[in-house]
Short mmCIF file of C-alpha atoms in Angstrom, two decimals:
data_model
loop_
_atom_site.label_atom_id
_atom_site.label_comp_id
_atom_site.label_asym_id
_atom_site.label_seq_id
_atom_site.Cartn_x
_atom_site.Cartn_y
_atom_site.Cartn_z
CA MET D 25 170.94 165.22 284.18
CA LYS D 26 171.33 161.64 285.40
CA LYS D 27 172.74 161.48 288.90
CA LYS D 28 176.39 160.45 288.95
CA ILE D 29 177.34 160.78 292.63
CA TYR D 30 175.39 158.84 295.24
CA VAL D 31 175.46 159.81 298.92
CA SER D 32 173.53 158.93 302.06
CA LEU D 33 170.66 161.38 301.80
CA CYS D 34 169.99 161.18 305.55
CA GLY D 35 173.58 162.01 306.44
CA TYR D 36 176.47 160.43 308.31
CA LEU D 37 177.70 160.17 311.88
CA PRO D 38 181.10 161.87 312.40
CA HIS D 39 182.94 158.72 313.51
CA MET D 40 181.13 156.31 311.16
CA LYS D 41 182.38 154.97 307.86
CA LYS D 42 181.51 157.56 305.22
CA THR D 43 181.55 156.73 301.54
CA ALA D 44 179.91 157.84 298.32
CA VAL D 45 179.69 156.04 294.99
CA CYS D 46 180.76 157.95 291.88
CA LEU D 47 180.12 157.13 288.24
CA CYS D 48 182.57 159.81 287.15
CA THR D 49 185.71 159.68 285.04
CA GLY D 50 187.89 161.78 287.37
CA ASP D 51 190.49 160.44 289.77
CA SER D 52 189.68 162.57 292.81
CA PHE D 53 186.78 164.13 294.69
CA SER D 54 186.25 167.12 296.93
CA ILE D 55 183.91 167.83 299.84
CA VAL D 56 182.45 171.32 299.67
CA ASP D 57 180.83 173.23 302.51
CA ALA D 58 177.26 173.97 301.41
CA SER D 59 177.15 177.22 303.37
CA ASP D 60 179.98 179.00 301.51
CA ASN D 61 180.96 176.62 298.67
CA GLN D 62 184.50 176.31 300.01
CA THR D 63 186.38 173.03 299.55
CA VAL D 64 187.13 171.51 302.96
CA TYR D 65 188.44 168.07 302.02
CA SER D 66 189.89 166.28 299.01
CA GLY D 67 190.76 162.67 298.36
CA PRO D 68 191.37 160.08 295.64
CA LEU D 69 188.66 157.91 294.13
CA SER D 70 189.12 154.16 294.23
CA GLU D 71 189.99 152.20 291.13
CA PRO D 72 186.96 151.62 288.86
CA TYR D 73 184.99 148.45 289.55
CA GLU D 74 182.44 146.73 287.33
CA ASP D 75 179.48 146.08 289.61
CA PRO D 76 177.57 143.03 288.30
CA ASP D 77 174.45 143.76 290.36
CA SER D 78 173.89 147.14 288.69
CA GLY D 79 175.93 146.98 285.49
CA ASP D 80 177.61 150.23 286.55
CA THR D 81 181.31 151.05 286.62
CA VAL D 82 181.64 152.49 290.11
CA ARG D 83 184.35 154.28 292.06
CA LYS D 84 184.26 154.82 295.79
CA ALA D 85 184.90 158.14 297.54
CA ASP D 86 185.95 157.35 301.10
CA PHE D 87 185.97 160.29 303.51
CA SER D 88 185.71 158.39 306.78
CA ASP D 89 188.52 160.44 308.31
CA PHE D 90 186.62 163.70 307.74
CA ASP D 91 184.52 164.27 310.86
CA ARG D 92 183.74 168.01 310.84
CA LYS D 93 180.03 168.54 311.48
CA GLY D 94 178.04 170.51 308.95
CA GLU D 95 176.23 170.38 305.62
CA TYR D 96 178.21 169.48 302.52
CA TYR D 97 178.15 168.15 298.99
CA ILE D 98 180.69 166.20 296.94
CA LYS D 99 182.20 167.39 293.68
CA CYS D 100 183.91 165.21 291.09
CA GLY D 101 184.87 167.16 288.00
CA TYR D 102 181.79 169.18 287.02
CA ARG D 103 179.45 166.76 288.78
CA ARG D 104 178.08 167.39 292.26
CA SER D 105 176.06 165.34 294.70
CA GLU D 106 172.99 166.19 296.68
CA ASN D 107 173.63 167.96 299.99
CA PHE D 108 174.17 165.80 303.07
CA VAL D 109 174.87 166.42 306.74
CA ILE D 110 177.52 165.10 309.10
CA GLY D 111 176.32 165.26 312.69
CA ASP D 112 175.85 163.41 315.97
CA ASP D 113 172.08 163.28 315.51
CA ALA D 114 172.02 162.25 311.84
CA TYR D 115 169.80 159.27 312.64
CA SER D 116 167.48 160.93 315.14
CA PRO D 117 165.11 162.40 312.49
CA LEU D 118 165.00 159.03 310.74
CA LYS D 119 164.09 157.26 313.97
CA ARG D 120 161.24 159.73 314.61
CA LEU D 121 160.06 159.47 311.01
CA LEU D 122 159.82 155.67 311.13
CA LEU D 123 157.83 155.78 314.38
CA CYS D 124 155.52 158.38 312.88
CA GLY D 125 155.00 156.17 309.83
CA LEU D 126 153.74 153.43 312.11
CA LYS D 127 151.35 155.76 313.88
CA LEU D 128 149.95 157.12 310.63
CA ASN D 129 149.05 153.56 309.65
CA ARG D 130 147.12 152.75 312.80
CA CYS D 131 143.74 151.13 312.29
CA GLY D 132 140.75 152.09 314.42
CA TYR D 133 142.45 155.27 315.60
CA ASP D 134 141.40 158.90 315.18
CA LEU D 135 144.52 160.49 313.74
CA TYR D 136 142.91 163.93 313.75
CA ARG D 137 143.21 163.90 317.55
CA SER D 138 146.90 162.91 317.65
CA ASP D 139 150.10 164.92 317.36
CA SER D 140 151.05 162.93 314.27
CA GLY D 141 147.73 163.83 312.70
CA ASN D 142 148.36 167.51 313.34
CA ILE D 143 151.88 167.37 311.92
CA PHE D 144 150.89 165.31 308.88
CA LYS D 145 147.24 166.37 308.60
CA ASP D 146 147.08 165.42 304.93
CA PHE D 147 147.42 161.76 305.93
CA ALA D 148 145.11 161.83 308.95
CA HIS D 149 141.82 160.00 309.05
CA GLY D 150 139.13 159.27 311.61
CA LYS D 151 138.51 155.93 313.29
CA CYS D 152 138.33 153.16 310.73
CA HIS D 153 137.33 149.50 310.49
CA ASN D 154 135.53 149.52 313.85
CA ASP D 155 132.66 147.30 312.76
CA PHE D 156 132.52 143.77 314.09
CA THR D 157 134.19 141.35 311.68
CA GLN D 158 132.93 137.92 310.65
CA LEU D 159 134.98 134.73 310.72
CA PHE D 160 135.77 133.50 307.21
CA PHE D 161 134.30 130.09 308.04
CA GLY D 162 131.33 130.76 310.28
CA GLU D 163 128.88 133.41 311.35
CA GLN D 164 130.55 134.57 314.58
CA LEU D 165 131.35 138.29 314.74
CA MET D 166 134.38 139.65 316.59
CA ASN D 167 135.82 143.04 317.46
CA VAL D 168 139.30 143.08 315.90
CA SER D 169 139.72 146.84 315.54
CA GLY D 170 143.16 148.26 316.17
CA GLY D 171 146.59 147.23 314.98
CA TRP D 172 148.20 148.62 311.85
CA HIS D 173 147.43 148.50 308.17
CA CYS D 174 150.50 146.37 307.55
CA GLY D 175 151.20 146.90 303.87
CA GLY D 176 149.82 148.56 300.78
CA GLY D 177 146.15 148.02 301.59
CA TYR D 178 144.09 147.98 304.76
CA GLY D 179 144.65 144.33 305.68
CA LYS D 180 146.14 143.33 309.04
CA TYR D 181 148.37 140.29 309.33
CA THR D 182 149.18 138.51 312.59
CA THR D 183 152.63 137.25 311.60
CA VAL D 184 153.73 140.61 310.18
CA THR D 185 152.37 142.49 313.20
CA ALA D 186 154.12 140.10 315.61
CA LEU D 187 157.45 140.61 313.85
CA THR D 188 156.89 144.38 313.72
CA CYS D 189 156.31 144.40 317.49
CA ALA D 190 159.40 142.23 318.01
CA PHE D 191 161.63 144.73 316.21
CA LEU D 192 160.15 147.57 318.27
CA LEU D 193 160.62 145.68 321.53
CA TYR D 194 164.23 144.78 320.76
CA SER D 195 164.92 148.35 319.66
CA TYR D 196 163.92 149.42 323.15
CA ARG D 197 165.53 146.50 324.95
CA LEU D 198 168.90 146.91 323.23
CA TYR D 199 168.98 150.71 323.07
CA PRO D 200 166.71 152.12 325.80
CA GLU D 201 168.69 155.38 325.92
CA SER D 202 167.65 156.10 322.34
CA PHE D 203 163.98 156.12 323.37
CA ALA D 204 164.21 157.54 326.89
CA SER D 205 161.43 159.83 328.10
CA ASP D 206 161.92 162.86 330.34
CA ASP D 207 159.45 161.26 332.72
CA GLU D 208 160.92 157.89 333.72
CA SER D 209 157.51 156.63 334.82
CA ALA D 210 155.88 157.46 331.48
CA LEU D 211 155.61 154.84 328.77
CA PRO D 212 158.20 155.65 326.06
CA ASP D 213 156.74 156.48 322.64
CA ILE D 214 158.13 153.32 321.06
CA LEU D 215 156.43 151.12 323.67
CA ASP D 216 153.20 153.08 323.32
CA GLU D 217 153.28 152.40 319.58
CA CYS D 218 154.15 148.75 320.12
CA ARG D 219 151.27 148.35 322.55
CA TRP D 220 148.88 149.40 319.78
CA GLY D 221 150.03 146.35 317.84
CA LEU D 222 150.06 144.03 320.85
CA GLU D 223 146.51 144.95 321.86
CA TRP D 224 145.32 143.96 318.39
CA LEU D 225 147.24 140.69 318.55
CA LEU D 226 145.43 139.82 321.79
CA LYS D 227 142.11 140.32 319.99
CA MET D 228 143.22 137.85 317.31
CA GLN D 229 143.53 134.99 319.81
CA ALA D 230 140.68 132.50 319.61
CA PRO D 231 138.95 131.13 322.75
CA ASP D 232 140.82 127.82 322.34
CA GLY D 233 144.19 129.60 322.47
CA GLY D 234 144.86 129.45 318.73
CA VAL D 235 145.54 132.61 316.76
CA TYR D 236 143.78 133.80 313.61
CA HIS D 237 146.15 134.41 310.72
CA LYS D 238 144.86 137.75 309.45
CA CYS D 239 141.99 140.18 309.01
CA ASP D 240 141.62 141.03 305.34
CA VAL D 241 139.33 141.15 302.34
CA PRO D 242 139.07 137.93 300.32
CA GLU D 243 140.27 139.83 297.23
CA ARG D 244 143.53 141.65 297.79
CA LEU D 245 142.81 145.09 296.36
CA ILE D 246 144.20 148.52 297.08
CA ALA D 247 141.15 150.48 298.19
CA PRO D 248 140.59 153.83 296.42
CA LEU D 249 138.95 155.17 299.59
CA THR D 250 140.37 156.63 302.77
CA ALA D 251 140.62 154.19 305.66
CA ASP D 252 137.64 155.68 307.48
CA ASN D 253 135.49 155.45 304.32
CA ASP D 254 136.63 151.98 303.26
CA ASP D 255 133.52 149.86 302.66
CA GLY D 256 135.26 146.58 301.85
CA THR D 257 133.99 143.39 303.48
CA TYR D 258 136.69 142.10 305.81
CA TYR D 259 136.92 138.63 307.30
CA ILE D 260 138.93 137.01 310.07
CA PHE D 261 140.85 134.21 308.40
CA PRO D 262 141.37 130.82 310.11
CA GLU D 263 143.87 129.98 312.83
CA SER D 264 147.37 128.95 311.75
CA SER D 265 150.33 127.30 313.45
CA GLN D 266 152.60 130.00 312.08
CA ALA D 267 150.51 132.75 313.67
CA ALA D 268 150.33 130.95 317.03
CA VAL D 269 154.10 130.40 317.23
CA VAL D 270 155.13 134.01 316.56
CA PHE D 271 152.25 135.28 318.71
CA THR D 272 153.54 133.21 321.63
CA ALA D 273 157.08 134.49 321.12
CA VAL D 274 156.26 138.19 320.94
CA THR D 275 153.77 138.21 323.83
CA ALA D 276 156.31 136.38 326.01
CA LEU D 277 158.99 138.88 325.00
CA ALA D 278 156.74 141.81 325.88
CA VAL D 279 155.81 140.69 329.41
CA PRO D 280 158.90 141.84 331.38
CA ILE D 281 159.20 145.04 329.34
CA TYR D 282 155.64 146.22 330.15
CA GLU D 283 155.62 144.99 333.75
CA LYS D 284 157.31 148.22 334.82
CA TYR D 285 154.52 150.33 333.33
CA ASP D 286 151.32 148.25 333.48
CA ARG D 287 151.25 144.99 335.44
CA MET D 288 147.71 144.14 334.40
CA PHE D 289 148.64 144.39 330.73
CA ALA D 290 151.77 142.28 331.35
CA ARG D 291 149.60 139.59 332.99
CA ARG D 292 147.27 139.57 329.98
CA LEU D 293 150.27 139.06 327.71
CA SER D 294 151.60 136.25 329.90
CA ARG D 295 148.26 134.40 329.92
CA ALA D 296 147.93 134.82 326.17
CA ALA D 297 151.41 133.37 325.59
CA SER D 298 150.65 130.38 327.81
CA ASN D 299 147.29 129.70 326.14
CA ALA D 300 148.80 129.91 322.65
CA TRP D 301 151.59 127.55 323.72
CA LEU D 302 149.03 125.00 324.97
CA TRP D 303 147.19 125.24 321.64
CA ILE D 304 150.46 124.54 319.81
CA VAL D 305 151.20 121.54 322.04
CA ASN D 306 147.73 120.11 321.38
CA SER D 307 147.98 120.62 317.61
CA SER D 308 148.73 117.43 315.71
CA LYS D 309 151.37 118.94 313.45
CA TYR D 310 152.70 122.19 312.04
CA GLU D 311 150.94 123.24 308.88
CA PRO D 312 152.11 126.30 306.92
CA TRP D 313 149.51 128.90 306.10
CA ASN D 314 147.58 128.38 302.89
CA VAL D 315 144.91 130.62 301.44
CA PRO D 316 141.60 128.93 302.34
CA THR D 317 139.28 127.55 299.68
CA GLY D 318 136.72 130.15 298.68
CA SER D 319 139.10 133.10 298.85
CA SER D 320 140.51 134.74 295.73
CA SER D 321 143.30 136.33 297.76
CA THR D 322 146.72 135.89 296.17
CA GLY D 323 148.35 135.21 299.54
CA LEU D 324 150.83 138.04 298.97
CA GLY D 325 151.63 139.66 302.27
CA ASP D 326 150.79 136.49 304.21
CA PHE D 327 154.45 135.35 304.15
CA SER D 328 153.57 131.68 304.49
CA ASP D 329 156.59 129.83 305.86
CA PRO D 330 156.89 126.08 305.20
CA ASP D 331 159.85 125.82 307.60
CA ASP D 332 158.83 126.46 311.20
CA SER D 333 162.19 125.73 312.83
CA ASP D 334 163.33 129.35 313.15
CA ASP D 335 159.89 130.45 314.41
CA LEU D 336 159.89 127.68 317.02
CA LEU D 337 163.46 128.53 318.02
CA TRP D 338 162.46 132.11 318.74
CA MET D 339 159.36 131.00 320.64
CA MET D 340 161.38 128.57 322.81
CA SER D 341 163.92 131.25 323.69
CA GLU D 342 161.29 133.80 324.73
CA MET D 343 159.21 131.26 326.67
CA TYR D 344 162.28 130.05 328.53
CA ALA D 345 163.25 133.64 329.34
CA LEU D 346 159.72 134.24 330.65
CA THR D 347 159.07 131.04 332.58
CA GLY D 348 162.43 129.43 333.31
CA ASP D 349 160.87 126.07 332.34
CA GLU D 350 163.74 123.73 331.42
CA SER D 351 161.66 122.01 328.73
CA PHE D 352 161.83 125.18 326.62
CA LEU D 353 165.61 125.26 327.03
CA ARG D 354 165.92 121.63 325.96
CA ASN D 355 163.81 122.28 322.87
CA PHE D 356 165.85 125.39 322.12
CA LYS D 357 169.11 123.42 322.24
CA GLU D 358 167.69 120.74 319.96
CA LEU D 359 166.59 123.28 317.37
CA ILE D 360 169.45 125.75 317.26
CA TYR D 361 171.89 123.37 315.61
CA LYS D 362 169.37 122.58 312.87
CA THR D 363 168.26 126.01 311.71
CA ASP D 364 169.52 129.43 310.69
CA SER D 365 170.02 131.38 313.91
CA THR D 366 171.11 134.69 312.37
CA GLY D 367 168.15 135.87 310.26
CA PHE D 368 166.03 138.98 310.81
CA SER D 369 163.54 138.86 307.93
CA PHE D 370 160.01 137.64 307.22
CA ASN D 371 160.69 133.91 306.88
CA SER D 372 164.01 133.77 308.72
CA ILE D 373 163.79 135.10 312.27
CA GLY D 374 166.29 132.91 314.11
CA GLY D 375 168.40 135.97 314.89
CA LEU D 376 165.77 137.13 317.37
CA ALA D 377 166.16 133.83 319.22
CA SER D 378 169.93 134.24 319.33
CA ILE D 379 169.74 137.77 320.72
CA SER D 380 167.25 136.57 323.33
CA CYS D 381 169.70 133.85 324.37
CA LEU D 382 172.72 136.17 324.50
CA MET D 383 170.85 138.73 326.60
CA ASN D 384 169.51 136.18 329.10
CA ALA D 385 172.03 135.05 331.71
CA ASP D 386 169.74 132.15 332.67
CA PHE D 387 170.78 130.26 329.54
CA ASN D 388 174.22 129.92 331.19
CA ASP D 389 175.74 127.55 328.62
CA PRO D 390 179.26 128.43 327.38
CA THR D 391 179.03 125.95 324.50
CA LEU D 392 175.75 127.43 323.31
CA ASP D 393 177.07 130.96 323.78
CA PHE D 394 180.20 130.17 321.74
CA TYR D 395 178.13 128.55 318.95
CA ILE D 396 175.77 131.50 318.57
CA LYS D 397 178.57 134.04 318.54
CA LYS D 398 180.52 132.01 316.00
CA LYS D 399 177.48 131.79 313.72
CA PHE D 400 177.11 135.57 313.81
CA GLY D 401 180.83 136.03 313.19
CA ASP D 402 180.88 133.63 310.24
CA ARG D 403 177.80 135.20 308.69
CA ALA D 404 179.04 138.76 309.24
CA ASP D 405 182.44 137.89 307.70
CA LYS D 406 180.74 136.94 304.43
CA LEU D 407 178.48 139.98 304.49
CA ALA D 408 181.33 142.39 305.29
CA SER D 409 183.41 141.08 302.39
CA ALA D 410 180.51 141.41 299.95
CA ALA D 411 179.67 144.93 301.18
CA LEU D 412 183.10 146.22 300.12
CA SER D 413 182.08 146.21 296.46
CA GLY D 414 179.48 147.98 294.35
CA TYR D 415 176.89 150.00 296.21
CA GLY D 416 177.58 148.50 299.63
CA ASN D 417 174.87 145.87 300.07
CA ALA D 418 175.65 142.17 300.45
CA LEU D 419 172.76 140.68 298.48
CA SER D 420 175.20 138.91 296.16
CA VAL D 421 176.09 136.36 298.88
CA ARG D 422 172.68 134.70 298.38
CA SER D 423 172.46 132.08 295.65
CA ASP D 424 170.67 132.52 292.32
CA LEU D 425 170.06 136.24 292.86
CA SER D 426 167.53 135.37 295.57
CA GLY D 427 168.71 138.44 297.50
CA TYR D 428 166.99 140.53 294.85
CA SER D 429 163.58 138.93 295.32
CA GLU D 430 160.42 140.53 296.67
CA TYR D 431 161.20 142.86 299.60
CA SER D 432 164.93 142.84 298.85
CA ASN D 433 165.27 145.89 301.11
CA MET D 434 164.28 143.64 304.02
CA ASN D 435 167.23 141.42 303.14
CA VAL D 436 169.55 144.43 303.24
CA ILE D 437 168.23 145.55 306.63
CA SER D 438 168.47 142.00 307.98
CA ASP D 439 172.10 141.83 306.86
CA CYS D 440 172.73 145.20 308.49
CA ILE D 441 171.35 143.95 311.82
CA VAL D 442 173.52 140.81 311.56
CA CYS D 443 176.63 142.98 311.19
CA GLN D 444 175.53 145.30 314.01
CA THR D 445 175.01 142.28 316.26
CA ALA D 446 178.41 140.85 315.31
CA TYR D 447 179.98 144.20 316.13
CA MET D 448 178.32 144.25 319.55
CA ILE D 449 179.69 140.76 320.19
CA PHE D 450 183.22 141.11 318.83
CA GLY D 451 183.85 144.86 318.55
CA MET D 452 185.50 144.48 315.13
CA GLN D 453 185.56 147.59 312.94
CA LYS D 454 184.83 145.69 309.72
CA TYR D 455 181.39 144.74 311.01
CA LEU D 456 180.58 148.32 311.92
CA ASP D 457 181.76 149.50 308.49
CA ALA D 458 179.63 146.88 306.74
CA ALA D 459 176.54 147.85 308.75
CA ALA D 460 177.12 151.49 307.81
CA SER D 461 177.41 150.61 304.11
CA MET D 462 174.16 148.67 304.20
CA ILE D 463 172.06 151.34 305.88
CA GLN D 464 173.58 153.91 303.51
CA TYR D 465 172.43 151.75 300.59
CA ILE D 466 168.86 152.08 301.88
CA LEU D 467 169.34 155.82 302.38
CA GLY D 468 170.58 156.75 298.91
CA ILE D 469 173.79 154.97 297.91
CA ASN D 470 172.07 152.66 295.45
CA PRO D 471 171.84 152.63 291.64
CA ILE D 472 168.33 154.13 291.72
CA GLY D 473 169.74 157.14 293.61
CA ILE D 474 166.92 157.48 296.14
CA SER D 475 166.33 156.90 299.80
CA TYR D 476 163.89 154.01 299.88
CA ILE D 477 162.13 155.57 302.90
CA THR D 478 159.30 157.93 302.04
CA GLY D 479 159.63 161.44 303.44
CA SER D 480 163.28 160.99 304.44
CA ALA D 481 164.76 162.99 301.56
CA GLU D 482 163.78 164.95 298.49
CA ASP D 483 164.67 161.92 296.37
CA CYS D 484 162.50 159.11 297.71
CA PRO D 485 159.58 156.99 296.41
CA SER D 486 156.80 159.31 295.30
CA ARG D 487 154.20 156.75 294.18
CA PRO D 488 154.31 153.75 296.53
CA ARG D 489 151.59 151.14 296.34
CA HIS D 490 149.97 152.35 299.54
CA ALA D 491 146.29 153.11 300.03
CA GLY D 492 146.84 155.83 302.63
CA SER D 493 149.13 157.69 300.23
CA ARG D 494 146.84 157.34 297.22
CA THR D 495 143.83 158.70 299.09
CA SER D 496 145.53 161.57 300.95
CA ASP D 497 145.30 165.27 300.20
CA SER D 498 149.04 165.46 299.64
CA SER D 499 151.03 165.07 296.45
CA ALA D 500 153.72 163.39 298.57
CA PRO D 501 153.28 159.89 299.99
CA CYS D 502 152.74 158.98 303.63
CA PRO D 503 156.12 159.45 305.36
CA GLY D 504 158.12 156.80 307.19
CA LEU D 505 157.43 153.84 304.88
CA ILE D 506 160.07 151.60 303.29
CA VAL D 507 159.19 150.13 299.92
CA GLY D 508 160.17 146.59 298.96
CA GLY D 509 162.95 147.58 296.59
CA PRO D 510 164.52 145.94 293.52
CA ASN D 511 163.08 142.57 292.51
CA TYR D 512 165.02 140.76 289.79
CA PHE D 513 162.16 138.28 289.33
CA ARG D 514 159.68 141.10 288.52
CA SER D 515 156.87 139.26 290.30
CA ASP D 516 153.92 141.23 288.91
CA ASP D 517 152.58 141.87 285.42
CA PHE D 518 153.26 145.61 285.38
CA THR D 519 156.91 145.27 286.39
CA ARG D 520 157.47 142.47 283.88
CA TRP D 521 155.95 144.66 281.20
CA LYS D 522 158.04 147.73 282.05
CA LEU D 523 161.40 146.04 282.72
CA ASN D 524 162.95 143.57 280.31
CA ARG D 525 164.84 140.48 281.41
CA SER D 526 168.23 142.03 280.78
CA THR D 527 167.72 144.71 283.46
CA PRO D 528 170.43 144.32 286.13
CA PRO D 529 168.97 143.05 289.41
CA ALA D 530 169.77 146.17 291.43
CA LYS D 531 167.85 148.28 288.89
CA CYS D 532 164.69 146.17 288.82
CA TYR D 533 162.66 148.82 290.62
CA ILE D 534 159.83 151.09 289.46
CA ASP D 535 158.42 153.97 291.48
CA ASN D 536 154.82 153.32 290.47
CA VAL D 537 151.67 152.26 292.34
CA CYS D 538 151.26 149.37 289.88
CA SER D 539 154.63 147.82 290.71
CA ILE D 540 153.40 145.52 293.47
CA SER D 541 156.62 143.54 293.68
CA THR D 542 159.01 146.50 294.03
CA ASN D 543 157.11 149.51 295.38
CA GLU D 544 154.77 148.22 298.09
CA PRO D 545 155.78 149.05 301.67
CA SER D 546 155.51 146.89 304.76
CA LEU D 547 155.49 148.27 308.28
CA CYS D 548 157.72 145.37 309.28
CA LEU D 549 160.49 146.95 307.18
CA SER D 550 159.98 150.25 309.00
CA ALA D 551 160.30 148.53 312.39
CA ALA D 552 163.42 146.62 311.31
CA ALA D 553 164.98 149.83 310.00
CA LEU D 554 164.15 151.49 313.32
CA LEU D 555 166.11 148.79 315.14
CA SER D 556 169.07 149.42 312.82
CA ALA D 557 168.80 153.23 313.10
CA ALA D 558 168.60 153.02 316.91
CA PHE D 559 171.95 151.22 316.92
CA PHE D 560 173.57 154.29 315.38
CA ASP D 561 171.43 156.94 317.06
CA ARG D 562 172.11 155.58 320.55
CA ASN D 563 175.80 156.29 320.25
CA GLY D 564 175.98 159.63 318.45
CA SER D 565 179.54 160.88 318.43
CA ARG D 566 180.72 158.35 321.04
CA SER D 567 182.48 155.11 320.31
CA PHE D 568 180.07 152.20 320.15
CA ASP D 569 179.39 150.28 323.33
CA LEU D 570 179.02 146.52 323.19
CA ALA D 571 175.39 145.96 324.19
CA ILE D 572 175.73 142.19 323.75
CA ASN D 573 178.82 140.97 325.53
CA SER D 574 177.85 137.92 327.56
#
């Protein structure tokens, strides 16, 4: 029977906005205790609403005032939802799952020897891709083992890895209590995982300070072999301005965080940031990444960005925070009024620069502070209004259905982080409610009726385009991965063949390994979702503290 009641499959916090979407004809709903099937709460459904994104007639069940902890399901007439929990630690398992997903996608690491490998032994593999790798143009060989397999195949991308590390670092910087270790001197798990990515980034820096764009095969194929048996010929692709800028930003960001645990590593990061910055200064102009001549790679996963302003803005903020050099502050002030300073996605990362500014007292500029906060407030106002309708995302605020493009789930998570940031600035309930609606969309309140995170619920993607899942001994996919999600433009042949043009944008998703444009994961999504989940997990049953309140 087609699902008619959609709930957050990973549960709800007691004090958080709690809604479900119903496609039922009744006027009321009931919450039933799953342990004894007794009704514990009843309420009216909202008026029916025609949701243009999905084509569904939806009604909302709002039970935000019900805060009793336990396991429940919703009934509407003879329909019932999947079970869900209400509890203070509803987001803790999700946070652990996302971190585990990163670890299971490590390159050059023996997963059989790790705790994650023991827990998820079906997805474990031995050390992989440890051979020296040749430059795409040239005969030089380099050791670039390490890092993560960033997406569906075994390629490793500098820009994606840098952004993944940035989300991990800000997760810890904003919400350290959510990742605290019993031993205060021990490196927290999230920083240990992030270091795995940072160490690989350091290997991708050329002797002249530039940064190679990626390590990949010239033909972008999903290998049918396990990572430790992959016999593809990998190359180190040329340096790029885009890679150097985000490399500089993330290494500068990491320095003060790791200084407490490993000063030598922090010094390596600081030198690397300085050398990359000098390379950028000596470069004649910014040139977006283009697939080099002689490669048949499609460029998918490279996330080439023709507009460098948001990348540069982030780099200037982190370099000023690290060095105190006034030239970085001047450049930051010149850029911030010319670019989007609220984004948290692949080609729009200005929000990281804004958070860096708000958390650094050295910026000490009331006008700048007011401008950044106003930009977040204005953006969050639009998102919060849009999230009131349909299934709770705000993708409709983007023009020409561009919200439902490739990796639309990244757009949802970015919007969620914008609203969380606005809440931490202003403390307004509507921003918190909007953030809750958006993360709940990812976790099951969507017209597909699944949690888009593998392993997070019984109903989740079962056939993602992911090499580690295809080659495992398990019938289930590798856990802790977020797939791209609905793509109205159906940017691959298989999806265009399976879905006709009249399919509503929110339903342009296929759970199939051939659907490159809707069902391929990216570890960057997992890291961004971890930042969002940490916001909720940090607070549990308490009222939310304002972590950004300069």
